[in-house]
Amino acid sequence: MELETEADGKHEAEMQTETIMEMEREVKTHTEGESVERDPESDTRTGEVKRERETEPVRVCVSGSAPLLWRSADLRLVRERMGIVGTLVGSLARQPRQNCRLGRPLQLLLEEARLLKDTGRAVLVKGAESECDDDRVNVEVEESYTKHLQHSYQEQGRLALEEKKRVLERVMTERLRDEALTDQPIRERLSSLKSSFSFPHSAMMVQLCTARARLGYAPDERDWLAADWPLPRDNKQEVRYRVYQDLRQQGYYITSAGKFGGDYLIYPGDPLRFHAHFIAVCVPIKSESPISDFLCLARLGANVKKTILLCSPSETESEGVIYTSIQWSGMV
Amino acid sequence: MADCAEKGPAAACENDDWSSEVLSPSELFAARTRDHKLPARGQKDFLPDGTQRQSEKLRRGLEEHWKLVSEERVERQGSLVKAEWKPKDNVVVLKCPAGKFWQTMGYSEQGKQFLQSEEALYLMECGNVEVFYRELPLSVQEGYELMLSNRTISLQQYQVFSHLKRLGYIVNRFDASAVPSLYERQLNLVQRRDKADRHHRKRKRSRSPSRSKDTPEGQSQTGENTEQKAHEDAMSSREESQNSGSSTCMIPSERAAACSMEVKQEGTSEERSCWWDSPLVPQSEQAQDRQPHSPQRSGLKWDFSRISFPNLGLDCPLTSLQAPDPGLLPSAVPARACDVSAWLQKLNLREERLSRREREQQDRERQYKRGVNEDREVRSCRNWQDYKELLQRRSRQSCRKWPAHLWNEAVKPLTAPGQATSTGDLLQQIGMMQPSRLLDEAAGLVEDSGGMRISFDVYQADTVAEFKKSNPGKPYSRMCVCSFDGPVPDLRTLKRLAFQSGDVPVTYAVVDNGDISFYSFKDFQLPTDCCH
């Protein structure tokens, strides 16, 4: 992964200097199924790995009715290639007891998961319900885990020993410089280090994996069929999905807007650096609403300083989505 | 992240999957000196303008973001509490002694320590507990998949749970049977349950307000104490029945004695006869010889015409009261005479000194206001019944003077002058709608199977020091988890949940794709002009 970071960075900077139209073209080509390599400077090896990575579908794990992404590589991929932002909902590893910045898993909107699936970039999986009576211990896997742990312990012990030696040597050289002191006791400690050093098991560092590690059992993940989609596909969902698709193709970044009383928040660029400009409300084209609903939305938009966007997908697919913006202009 | 295929001596189980996120031992070792600070985020820009500066900032922001997000949890083996997931009971059993989190989370059973699934998952995410299943440690992803199901709690409920825990609140699962009922709360039984062991033996002094301060109560024998206490309970809770027959009959008389302020001594009576002698104490077991002064006795009726209450007013020079008949008092309570002159002195019999303004107001009022006591017709009433009839007669008379254009139409006024006796009564008569409270008619609502339910009890963060898992006390709020996809709670649901929660407010946590908003409904009454 570290090897690709450099290339990615360059690639990223390249992309950002181009306009948003460029990015849209990129997304469109992906949607069409081509895997276009736009990075001529990287060497062939990284290029190969990258191509592999691009074509291998991402696994989206569905928990209940929420699609989740667990691997950092997947999070990065969908954001940089597909412009899918999602929301982090887990505790951050560095500081778990705060709510400002959260960590993995990344929860996707249903529309985001559907877009990934439809473009072939992801497969939806669901962990099978663990059967209670299947408490068998797979001896092989357990043995390999124990071996892994043992190896880690030995390595860490060795590293700790080396570090201690380095520290002592540094102290010794400092004492040598200061000729008044003798380095005899240090020498003695150094020589007896190997025998006297102890690295208890409790001092060993252990990793608590976030995403499923291959060391564990892989519960039977079955790939989903269309019937297994978490919520029934009704008209409301179709409307939302078409609006989402259209906005994403135009290059906007989209997140959820429940707290703002709308369906989506629309950003002109990556939400990390830009504020949202629009609150998108999906309205079926043939629906009727009382004027008071629009007044509520207009008031809301004025209060939070965002433009309300009413989005209605037209009857035919080819005609796209009709957008109407509401802005409170005041009374003269 | 490590690309394991690249690094040095790989163990047999190290996989060659480039996407693995397992750290190598050197990385684990280096993680001891990791930075624990979160980088601050700068200001956002308004519009992307394609400049190099912006794209550079974005790139750096994203790099920092990925670095944070991809960091794995690394802990010292010694500081991890080992636990095991039990799928049959959907709980996690601890294998090592618990750490600091035991103060507010988990429960003990049969000598073992358990954690609920959401608590275990939260502690896994915090890096305090390592949960094993089938002898292998669970990753957080596997924890989510195994421990969050419809048998335990859902993902949305877990998101609310962890959000509140991260803020520092103490969150427990809601138990409907542990909510004290309205009746218990009225009787203050909730507190009594806690302090029952400590206090009930010490209670010597009664709480009854009608107890005379002159009646000696120091002499406490256990029999009398229980009788007193029983008397107290009967008066306050009305649920314990008196067991001894004699005390039953003594109740009314004791009450009568308590109502008066006097204790009269038998035998040394003054000219005035004791008021309790003439009546007829309603009992049959009372010994005849205990009341030598009572000549007349006819059945079980009080004859109020013959009872004369002692007059301690200004117009009566009586200053000493006789001791009461000891037969009227509980056994072993001695009776004695008392001198009420000290009490009389405490009465404020001074002339009321009005200010000039008040005097002027009084003069003005005297011109048109008639005191009700000076009304001749009122004075001729002998009791309340007569007075009420007088009032009704008067209002009927005034009826005849009502204007026809108001009262003979199809639409009549709501009330007539003089019909209401007070402002509150008047407002009641003209009121079209009655104010309702949230808990009206909430008692009988039945829970539907798919409806919303309360998930958690939340206790405040600053009570952690005194928090006891065995007796948590009254929660700060109760949480009901819903989502924006679902329906808005209707009035029926609000009433049902508010009733189920007792006197603790219910907060609705609405989860929208990971973002949580909290709403609550406040029950308040519109102010009225006066109390009625």
mmCIF file of N, CA and C in Angstrom, chain A residues 2 16-17 45 53 61 66 70-72 75-76 80 87 91-99 101-102 104 107-108 134 136 141 145 148 155 160 163 201-202 204-212 214 217 256 258-259 271-275 277, chain B residues 1 6 13 15 17-19 21 23 25 29 32 35-39 41 43-47 52 55 57-58 61 63 66 68-78 125 134 136-137 139-142 144-145 159 163 166-167 512-513 517:
data_model
loop_
_atom_site.group_PDB
_atom_site.id
_atom_site.type_symbol
_atom_site.label_atom_id
_atom_site.label_comp_id
_atom_site.label_asym_id
_atom_site.label_seq_id
_atom_site.Cartn_x
_atom_site.Cartn_y
_atom_site.Cartn_z
ATOM 1 N N GLU A 2 1.996 1.146 0.735
ATOM 2 C CA GLU A 2 2.842 2.335 0.782
ATOM 3 C C GLU A 2 3.431 2.635 -0.588
ATOM 4 N N GLN A 16 -6.723 16.981 -9.538
ATOM 5 C CA GLN A 16 -7.300 18.186 -8.954
ATOM 6 C C GLN A 16 -7.014 19.413 -9.783
ATOM 7 N N THR A 17 -5.895 19.384 -10.484
ATOM 8 C CA THR A 17 -5.609 20.574 -11.269
ATOM 9 C C THR A 17 -6.520 20.651 -12.473
ATOM 10 N N ARG A 45 5.007 -2.139 -12.835
ATOM 11 C CA ARG A 45 4.626 -3.033 -11.739
ATOM 12 C C ARG A 45 3.472 -2.437 -10.937
ATOM 13 N N ARG A 53 -6.198 -3.782 -8.666
ATOM 14 C CA ARG A 53 -6.987 -3.243 -7.581
ATOM 15 C C ARG A 53 -8.251 -2.595 -8.115
ATOM 16 N N CYS A 61 -20.253 -4.789 3.158
ATOM 17 C CA CYS A 61 -20.930 -5.680 4.110
ATOM 18 C C CYS A 61 -22.184 -5.007 4.602
ATOM 19 N N ALA A 66 -27.950 -1.427 6.596
ATOM 20 C CA ALA A 66 -26.936 -0.399 6.371
ATOM 21 C C ALA A 66 -25.715 -1.018 5.707
ATOM 22 N N TRP A 70 -15.294 -1.664 5.406
ATOM 23 C CA TRP A 70 -14.399 -1.833 6.544
ATOM 24 C C TRP A 70 -12.931 -1.568 6.238
ATOM 25 N N ARG A 71 -12.480 -1.898 5.053
ATOM 26 C CA ARG A 71 -11.048 -1.770 4.794
ATOM 27 C C ARG A 71 -10.689 -0.355 4.375
ATOM 28 N N SER A 72 -9.566 0.154 4.908
ATOM 29 C CA SER A 72 -9.145 1.520 4.561
ATOM 30 C C SER A 72 -8.912 1.650 3.069
ATOM 31 N N LEU A 75 -12.182 2.256 1.443
ATOM 32 C CA LEU A 75 -12.682 3.606 1.690
ATOM 33 C C LEU A 75 -12.000 4.584 0.746
ATOM 34 N N ARG A 76 -10.689 4.418 0.634
ATOM 35 C CA ARG A 76 -9.930 5.341 -0.194
ATOM 36 C C ARG A 76 -10.309 5.190 -1.657
ATOM 37 N N GLU A 80 -11.834 8.186 -3.957
ATOM 38 C CA GLU A 80 -11.003 8.817 -4.985
ATOM 39 C C GLU A 80 -11.449 8.458 -6.400
ATOM 40 N N THR A 87 -20.312 8.070 5.574
ATOM 41 C CA THR A 87 -20.150 8.625 6.923
ATOM 42 C C THR A 87 -19.409 7.620 7.782
ATOM 43 N N SER A 91 -15.683 4.043 16.324
ATOM 44 C CA SER A 91 -14.760 4.806 17.164
ATOM 45 C C SER A 91 -13.423 4.927 16.452
ATOM 46 N N LEU A 92 -12.779 6.063 16.622
ATOM 47 C CA LEU A 92 -11.464 6.255 16.021
ATOM 48 C C LEU A 92 -10.431 5.539 16.879
ATOM 49 N N ALA A 93 -9.513 4.825 16.214
ATOM 50 C CA ALA A 93 -8.571 4.012 16.974
ATOM 51 C C ALA A 93 -7.675 4.859 17.868
ATOM 52 N N ARG A 94 -7.291 6.027 17.370
ATOM 53 C CA ARG A 94 -6.344 6.834 18.131
ATOM 54 C C ARG A 94 -6.962 7.393 19.392
ATOM 55 N N GLN A 95 -8.192 7.883 19.275
ATOM 56 C CA GLN A 95 -8.872 8.433 20.454
ATOM 57 C C GLN A 95 -10.308 7.946 20.420
ATOM 58 N N PRO A 96 -10.588 6.816 21.037
ATOM 59 C CA PRO A 96 -11.928 6.265 20.890
ATOM 60 C C PRO A 96 -13.012 6.991 21.665
ATOM 61 N N ARG A 97 -12.650 7.771 22.676
ATOM 62 C CA ARG A 97 -13.703 8.307 23.540
ATOM 63 C C ARG A 97 -14.027 9.758 23.215
ATOM 64 N N GLN A 98 -14.198 10.061 21.939
ATOM 65 C CA GLN A 98 -14.646 11.387 21.569
ATOM 66 C C GLN A 98 -15.522 11.241 20.330
ATOM 67 N N ASN A 99 -16.346 12.272 20.121
ATOM 68 C CA ASN A 99 -17.334 12.183 19.047
ATOM 69 C C ASN A 99 -17.046 13.103 17.882
ATOM 70 N N ARG A 101 -14.286 13.201 15.734
ATOM 71 C CA ARG A 101 -13.816 12.454 14.579
ATOM 72 C C ARG A 101 -14.011 10.977 14.862
ATOM 73 N N LEU A 102 -14.737 10.367 13.972
ATOM 74 C CA LEU A 102 -15.018 8.936 14.141
ATOM 75 C C LEU A 102 -14.185 8.128 13.171
ATOM 76 N N ARG A 104 -13.552 3.890 11.327
ATOM 77 C CA ARG A 104 -14.238 2.890 10.522
ATOM 78 C C ARG A 104 -15.239 2.123 11.370
ATOM 79 N N GLN A 107 -20.268 4.072 6.737
ATOM 80 C CA GLN A 107 -21.620 3.689 6.360
ATOM 81 C C GLN A 107 -21.989 4.406 5.072
ATOM 82 N N LEU A 108 -22.485 3.654 4.110
ATOM 83 C CA LEU A 108 -22.858 4.228 2.811
ATOM 84 C C LEU A 108 -24.352 4.441 2.758
ATOM 85 N N ASP A 134 -22.563 -24.434 16.300
ATOM 86 C CA ASP A 134 -21.311 -24.662 15.584
ATOM 87 C C ASP A 134 -20.170 -24.026 16.362
ATOM 88 N N ARG A 136 -17.401 -25.457 17.090
ATOM 89 C CA ARG A 136 -16.173 -26.239 16.908
ATOM 90 C C ARG A 136 -14.997 -25.314 16.724
ATOM 91 N N VAL A 141 -6.515 -23.540 12.202
ATOM 92 C CA VAL A 141 -6.485 -22.078 12.229
ATOM 93 C C VAL A 141 -5.983 -21.587 13.583
ATOM 94 N N TYR A 145 -2.710 -19.281 14.365
ATOM 95 C CA TYR A 145 -2.791 -18.030 15.107
ATOM 96 C C TYR A 145 -1.789 -18.031 16.251
ATOM 97 N N HIS A 148 1.564 -17.429 14.933
ATOM 98 C CA HIS A 148 1.724 -16.023 14.558
ATOM 99 C C HIS A 148 2.012 -15.183 15.793
ATOM 100 N N GLU A 155 9.855 -11.678 17.857
ATOM 101 C CA GLU A 155 10.371 -10.525 17.121
ATOM 102 C C GLU A 155 10.402 -9.285 17.992
ATOM 103 N N ALA A 160 13.113 -5.292 21.271
ATOM 104 C CA ALA A 160 13.258 -4.613 22.560
ATOM 105 C C ALA A 160 14.686 -4.724 23.061
ATOM 106 N N GLU A 163 16.889 -2.400 21.148
ATOM 107 C CA GLU A 163 16.690 -1.010 21.540
ATOM 108 C C GLU A 163 17.391 -0.725 22.858
ATOM 109 N N HIS A 201 5.414 -11.471 28.493
ATOM 110 C CA HIS A 201 4.324 -11.551 27.517
ATOM 111 C C HIS A 201 3.389 -10.352 27.631
ATOM 112 N N SER A 202 3.264 -9.852 28.861
ATOM 113 C CA SER A 202 2.310 -8.759 29.030
ATOM 114 C C SER A 202 2.795 -7.473 28.390
ATOM 115 N N MET A 204 4.092 -7.351 25.443
ATOM 116 C CA MET A 204 3.997 -7.488 23.996
ATOM 117 C C MET A 204 2.839 -6.639 23.475
ATOM 118 N N MET A 205 3.010 -6.067 22.303
ATOM 119 C CA MET A 205 1.944 -5.269 21.707
ATOM 120 C C MET A 205 1.118 -6.166 20.800
ATOM 121 N N VAL A 206 -0.170 -6.019 20.921
ATOM 122 C CA VAL A 206 -1.096 -6.881 20.191
ATOM 123 C C VAL A 206 -2.027 -6.001 19.363
ATOM 124 N N GLN A 207 -2.342 -6.463 18.175
ATOM 125 C CA GLN A 207 -3.228 -5.664 17.338
ATOM 126 C C GLN A 207 -4.660 -6.147 17.477
ATOM 127 N N LEU A 208 -5.569 -5.181 17.593
ATOM 128 C CA LEU A 208 -7.001 -5.521 17.560
ATOM 129 C C LEU A 208 -7.488 -5.082 16.180
ATOM 130 N N CYS A 209 -7.679 -6.039 15.328
ATOM 131 C CA CYS A 209 -7.989 -5.703 13.932
ATOM 132 C C CYS A 209 -9.334 -5.034 13.804
ATOM 133 N N THR A 210 -9.416 -4.111 12.883
ATOM 134 C CA THR A 210 -10.700 -3.479 12.618
ATOM 135 C C THR A 210 -11.479 -4.304 11.608
ATOM 136 N N ALA A 211 -10.878 -4.463 10.427
ATOM 137 C CA ALA A 211 -11.559 -5.262 9.414
ATOM 138 C C ALA A 211 -11.233 -6.728 9.641
ATOM 139 N N ARG A 212 -11.986 -7.566 9.021
ATOM 140 C CA ARG A 212 -11.782 -8.994 9.212
ATOM 141 C C ARG A 212 -10.408 -9.385 8.734
ATOM 142 N N ARG A 214 -7.434 -12.178 7.957
ATOM 143 C CA ARG A 214 -7.460 -13.537 7.418
ATOM 144 C C ARG A 214 -7.087 -14.562 8.459
ATOM 145 N N TYR A 217 -11.571 -16.954 11.448
ATOM 146 C CA TYR A 217 -12.500 -17.700 10.620
ATOM 147 C C TYR A 217 -13.177 -16.722 9.681
ATOM 148 N N SER A 256 -25.664 12.612 3.226
ATOM 149 C CA SER A 256 -27.046 12.569 3.694
ATOM 150 C C SER A 256 -27.407 13.858 4.426
ATOM 151 N N GLY A 258 -30.419 14.362 6.581
ATOM 152 C CA GLY A 258 -31.598 14.217 7.434
ATOM 153 C C GLY A 258 -31.724 15.358 8.425
ATOM 154 N N LYS A 259 -30.576 15.783 8.976
ATOM 155 C CA LYS A 259 -30.637 16.847 9.984
ATOM 156 C C LYS A 259 -31.063 18.171 9.383
ATOM 157 N N PRO A 271 -16.043 17.102 0.483
ATOM 158 C CA PRO A 271 -16.577 17.698 1.714
ATOM 159 C C PRO A 271 -15.510 18.042 2.732
ATOM 160 N N LEU A 272 -14.305 17.478 2.563
ATOM 161 C CA LEU A 272 -13.240 17.788 3.494
ATOM 162 C C LEU A 272 -12.852 19.260 3.400
ATOM 163 N N ARG A 273 -12.951 19.835 2.217
ATOM 164 C CA ARG A 273 -12.466 21.184 2.005
ATOM 165 C C ARG A 273 -13.531 22.207 1.692
ATOM 166 N N PHE A 274 -14.741 21.761 1.380
ATOM 167 C CA PHE A 274 -15.752 22.724 0.947
ATOM 168 C C PHE A 274 -17.028 22.565 1.737
ATOM 169 N N HIS A 275 -17.771 23.669 1.840
ATOM 170 C CA HIS A 275 -19.084 23.624 2.470
ATOM 171 C C HIS A 275 -20.130 23.200 1.455
ATOM 172 N N HIS A 277 -23.427 23.457 -0.735
ATOM 173 C CA HIS A 277 -24.133 24.582 -1.350
ATOM 174 C C HIS A 277 -25.629 24.363 -1.409
ATOM 175 N N MET B 1 -0.227 0.658 7.441
ATOM 176 C CA MET B 1 -0.602 -0.628 6.850
ATOM 177 C C MET B 1 0.633 -1.313 6.304
ATOM 178 N N GLU B 6 6.026 -7.850 1.288
ATOM 179 C CA GLU B 6 7.268 -7.111 1.096
ATOM 180 C C GLU B 6 8.234 -7.321 2.236
ATOM 181 N N CYS B 13 1.736 -18.304 8.401
ATOM 182 C CA CYS B 13 0.353 -17.915 8.215
ATOM 183 C C CYS B 13 0.234 -16.553 7.586
ATOM 184 N N ASN B 15 -0.297 -13.983 5.056
ATOM 185 C CA ASN B 15 -0.882 -14.205 3.745
ATOM 186 C C ASN B 15 -0.268 -13.250 2.740
ATOM 187 N N ASP B 17 -2.022 -11.651 0.630
ATOM 188 C CA ASP B 17 -3.076 -10.770 0.157
ATOM 189 C C ASP B 17 -2.645 -9.328 0.370
ATOM 190 N N TRP B 18 -2.520 -8.589 -0.675
ATOM 191 C CA TRP B 18 -2.006 -7.237 -0.578
ATOM 192 C C TRP B 18 -2.911 -6.340 0.260
ATOM 193 N N SER B 19 -4.144 -6.716 0.409
ATOM 194 C CA SER B 19 -5.062 -5.830 1.102
ATOM 195 C C SER B 19 -5.147 -6.117 2.590
ATOM 196 N N GLU B 21 -4.574 -5.968 6.415
ATOM 197 C CA GLU B 21 -4.227 -4.849 7.276
ATOM 198 C C GLU B 21 -3.512 -5.284 8.533
ATOM 199 N N LEU B 23 -0.586 -5.853 10.991
ATOM 200 C CA LEU B 23 0.688 -5.175 11.186
ATOM 201 C C LEU B 23 1.793 -6.175 11.462
ATOM 202 N N PRO B 25 5.439 -7.315 13.258
ATOM 203 C CA PRO B 25 5.922 -7.119 14.628
ATOM 204 C C PRO B 25 6.693 -5.819 14.811
ATOM 205 N N PHE B 29 5.744 -2.955 17.411
ATOM 206 C CA PHE B 29 6.690 -2.450 18.399
ATOM 207 C C PHE B 29 6.786 -0.938 18.314
ATOM 208 N N ARG B 32 4.265 1.672 20.052
ATOM 209 C CA ARG B 32 4.234 2.063 21.466
ATOM 210 C C ARG B 32 4.382 3.558 21.620
ATOM 211 N N ASP B 35 1.699 8.845 18.413
ATOM 212 C CA ASP B 35 1.088 10.088 18.835
ATOM 213 C C ASP B 35 -0.392 9.859 19.102
ATOM 214 N N HIS B 36 -0.896 10.439 20.174
ATOM 215 C CA HIS B 36 -2.317 10.255 20.492
ATOM 216 C C HIS B 36 -3.135 11.502 20.295
ATOM 217 N N LYS B 37 -2.550 12.479 19.659
ATOM 218 C CA LYS B 37 -3.300 13.729 19.480
ATOM 219 C C LYS B 37 -4.012 13.712 18.146
ATOM 220 N N LEU B 38 -5.129 14.408 18.118
ATOM 221 C CA LEU B 38 -5.848 14.524 16.867
ATOM 222 C C LEU B 38 -5.465 15.823 16.185
ATOM 223 N N PRO B 39 -5.165 15.766 14.897
ATOM 224 C CA PRO B 39 -4.821 17.017 14.230
ATOM 225 C C PRO B 39 -6.047 17.903 14.064
ATOM 226 N N ARG B 41 -8.485 20.596 12.235
ATOM 227 C CA ARG B 41 -8.859 20.821 10.833
ATOM 228 C C ARG B 41 -8.983 22.297 10.570
ATOM 229 N N GLN B 43 -9.954 25.835 8.127
ATOM 230 C CA GLN B 43 -11.177 26.412 7.586
ATOM 231 C C GLN B 43 -11.458 25.832 6.208
ATOM 232 N N LYS B 44 -12.733 25.777 5.885
ATOM 233 C CA LYS B 44 -13.075 25.262 4.556
ATOM 234 C C LYS B 44 -13.125 26.417 3.564
ATOM 235 N N ASP B 45 -12.991 26.074 2.295
ATOM 236 C CA ASP B 45 -13.132 27.071 1.241
ATOM 237 C C ASP B 45 -14.561 27.095 0.736
ATOM 238 N N PHE B 46 -14.863 28.144 -0.042
ATOM 239 C CA PHE B 46 -16.239 28.238 -0.518
ATOM 240 C C PHE B 46 -16.440 27.496 -1.834
ATOM 241 N N LEU B 47 -15.603 27.808 -2.796
ATOM 242 C CA LEU B 47 -15.822 27.252 -4.120
ATOM 243 C C LEU B 47 -14.512 26.722 -4.670
ATOM 244 N N GLN B 52 -3.671 25.636 -7.617
ATOM 245 C CA GLN B 52 -2.745 24.643 -7.076
ATOM 246 C C GLN B 52 -2.815 24.622 -5.562
ATOM 247 N N SER B 55 -5.762 22.606 -4.371
ATOM 248 C CA SER B 55 -5.616 21.167 -4.593
ATOM 249 C C SER B 55 -4.560 20.590 -3.661
ATOM 250 N N LYS B 57 -3.942 21.709 -0.636
ATOM 251 C CA LYS B 57 -4.574 21.611 0.686
ATOM 252 C C LYS B 57 -5.463 20.381 0.757
ATOM 253 N N LEU B 58 -6.184 20.164 -0.310
ATOM 254 C CA LEU B 58 -7.075 19.006 -0.343
ATOM 255 C C LEU B 58 -6.280 17.723 -0.238
ATOM 256 N N GLY B 61 -5.054 17.328 3.233
ATOM 257 C CA GLY B 61 -6.176 16.987 4.110
ATOM 258 C C GLY B 61 -6.571 15.530 3.985
ATOM 259 N N GLU B 63 -4.703 13.082 2.851
ATOM 260 C CA GLU B 63 -3.642 12.186 3.343
ATOM 261 C C GLU B 63 -3.747 12.017 4.851
ATOM 262 N N TRP B 66 -6.693 9.811 5.670
ATOM 263 C CA TRP B 66 -6.473 8.364 5.476
ATOM 264 C C TRP B 66 -5.528 7.824 6.534
ATOM 265 N N LEU B 68 -5.269 8.785 9.599
ATOM 266 C CA LEU B 68 -6.020 8.581 10.833
ATOM 267 C C LEU B 68 -6.950 7.383 10.738
ATOM 268 N N VAL B 69 -7.629 7.312 9.606
ATOM 269 C CA VAL B 69 -8.672 6.290 9.474
ATOM 270 C C VAL B 69 -8.061 4.898 9.389
ATOM 271 N N SER B 70 -6.888 4.814 8.777
ATOM 272 C CA SER B 70 -6.322 3.481 8.580
ATOM 273 C C SER B 70 -5.523 3.000 9.769
ATOM 274 N N GLU B 71 -5.334 3.840 10.764
ATOM 275 C CA GLU B 71 -4.577 3.423 11.942
ATOM 276 C C GLU B 71 -5.289 2.276 12.631
ATOM 277 N N GLU B 72 -4.505 1.295 13.026
ATOM 278 C CA GLU B 72 -5.092 0.135 13.684
ATOM 279 C C GLU B 72 -4.923 0.252 15.192
ATOM 280 N N ARG B 73 -5.743 -0.453 15.925
ATOM 281 C CA ARG B 73 -5.639 -0.436 17.372
ATOM 282 C C ARG B 73 -4.527 -1.381 17.808
ATOM 283 N N VAL B 74 -3.595 -0.831 18.573
ATOM 284 C CA VAL B 74 -2.505 -1.656 19.098
ATOM 285 C C VAL B 74 -2.452 -1.433 20.600
ATOM 286 N N GLU B 75 -2.524 -2.488 21.362
ATOM 287 C CA GLU B 75 -2.529 -2.363 22.819
ATOM 288 C C GLU B 75 -1.525 -3.321 23.420
ATOM 289 N N ARG B 76 -1.123 -2.992 24.623
ATOM 290 C CA ARG B 76 -0.262 -3.902 25.383
ATOM 291 C C ARG B 76 -1.068 -5.126 25.767
ATOM 292 N N GLN B 77 -0.451 -6.266 25.640
ATOM 293 C CA GLN B 77 -1.137 -7.503 25.980
ATOM 294 C C GLN B 77 -1.600 -7.493 27.429
ATOM 295 N N GLY B 78 -0.800 -6.913 28.310
ATOM 296 C CA GLY B 78 -1.134 -6.944 29.735
ATOM 297 C C GLY B 78 -2.318 -6.065 30.096
ATOM 298 N N GLU B 125 -14.048 -1.600 20.710
ATOM 299 C CA GLU B 125 -13.668 -0.448 19.895
ATOM 300 C C GLU B 125 -12.748 0.482 20.667
ATOM 301 N N ARG B 134 -14.353 -19.057 19.572
ATOM 302 C CA ARG B 134 -13.706 -20.260 19.058
ATOM 303 C C ARG B 134 -12.185 -20.110 19.091
ATOM 304 N N LEU B 136 -10.219 -17.728 18.818
ATOM 305 C CA LEU B 136 -9.531 -16.733 17.995
ATOM 306 C C LEU B 136 -10.065 -15.359 18.334
ATOM 307 N N PRO B 137 -9.199 -14.331 18.275
ATOM 308 C CA PRO B 137 -9.702 -13.000 18.622
ATOM 309 C C PRO B 137 -10.609 -12.476 17.513
ATOM 310 N N SER B 139 -12.230 -9.568 15.244
ATOM 311 C CA SER B 139 -11.987 -8.200 14.790
ATOM 312 C C SER B 139 -13.258 -7.391 15.029
ATOM 313 N N VAL B 140 -13.128 -6.094 14.899
ATOM 314 C CA VAL B 140 -14.291 -5.236 15.146
ATOM 315 C C VAL B 140 -15.404 -5.553 14.147
ATOM 316 N N GLN B 141 -15.011 -5.843 12.926
ATOM 317 C CA GLN B 141 -16.014 -6.171 11.914
ATOM 318 C C GLN B 141 -16.789 -7.420 12.310
ATOM 319 N N GLU B 142 -16.052 -8.418 12.748
ATOM 320 C CA GLU B 142 -16.733 -9.639 13.172
ATOM 321 C C GLU B 142 -17.579 -9.388 14.405
ATOM 322 N N TYR B 144 -19.186 -6.621 15.082
ATOM 323 C CA TYR B 144 -20.425 -6.022 14.594
ATOM 324 C C TYR B 144 -21.339 -7.098 14.030
ATOM 325 N N GLU B 145 -20.757 -8.026 13.268
ATOM 326 C CA GLU B 145 -21.613 -9.015 12.612
ATOM 327 C C GLU B 145 -22.211 -9.997 13.596
ATOM 328 N N GLN B 159 -25.360 2.476 17.552
ATOM 329 C CA GLN B 159 -24.760 3.776 17.236
ATOM 330 C C GLN B 159 -25.141 4.804 18.292
ATOM 331 N N HIS B 163 -22.487 6.493 20.877
ATOM 332 C CA HIS B 163 -22.419 7.952 20.861
ATOM 333 C C HIS B 163 -22.522 8.499 22.278
ATOM 334 N N ARG B 166 -19.465 7.596 24.437
ATOM 335 C CA ARG B 166 -18.284 8.407 24.137
ATOM 336 C C ARG B 166 -18.383 9.767 24.767
ATOM 337 N N LEU B 167 -19.605 10.267 24.937
ATOM 338 C CA LEU B 167 -19.767 11.547 25.605
ATOM 339 C C LEU B 167 -19.604 11.422 27.109
ATOM 340 N N ASP B 512 -29.813 9.020 11.328
ATOM 341 C CA ASP B 512 -29.916 9.197 9.888
ATOM 342 C C ASP B 512 -28.560 8.910 9.273
ATOM 343 N N ASN B 513 -28.375 7.701 8.832
ATOM 344 C CA ASN B 513 -27.121 7.312 8.182
ATOM 345 C C ASN B 513 -25.906 7.700 9.018
ATOM 346 N N SER B 517 -29.663 12.755 15.920
ATOM 347 C CA SER B 517 -30.257 13.964 16.492
ATOM 348 C C SER B 517 -31.163 13.543 17.632
#
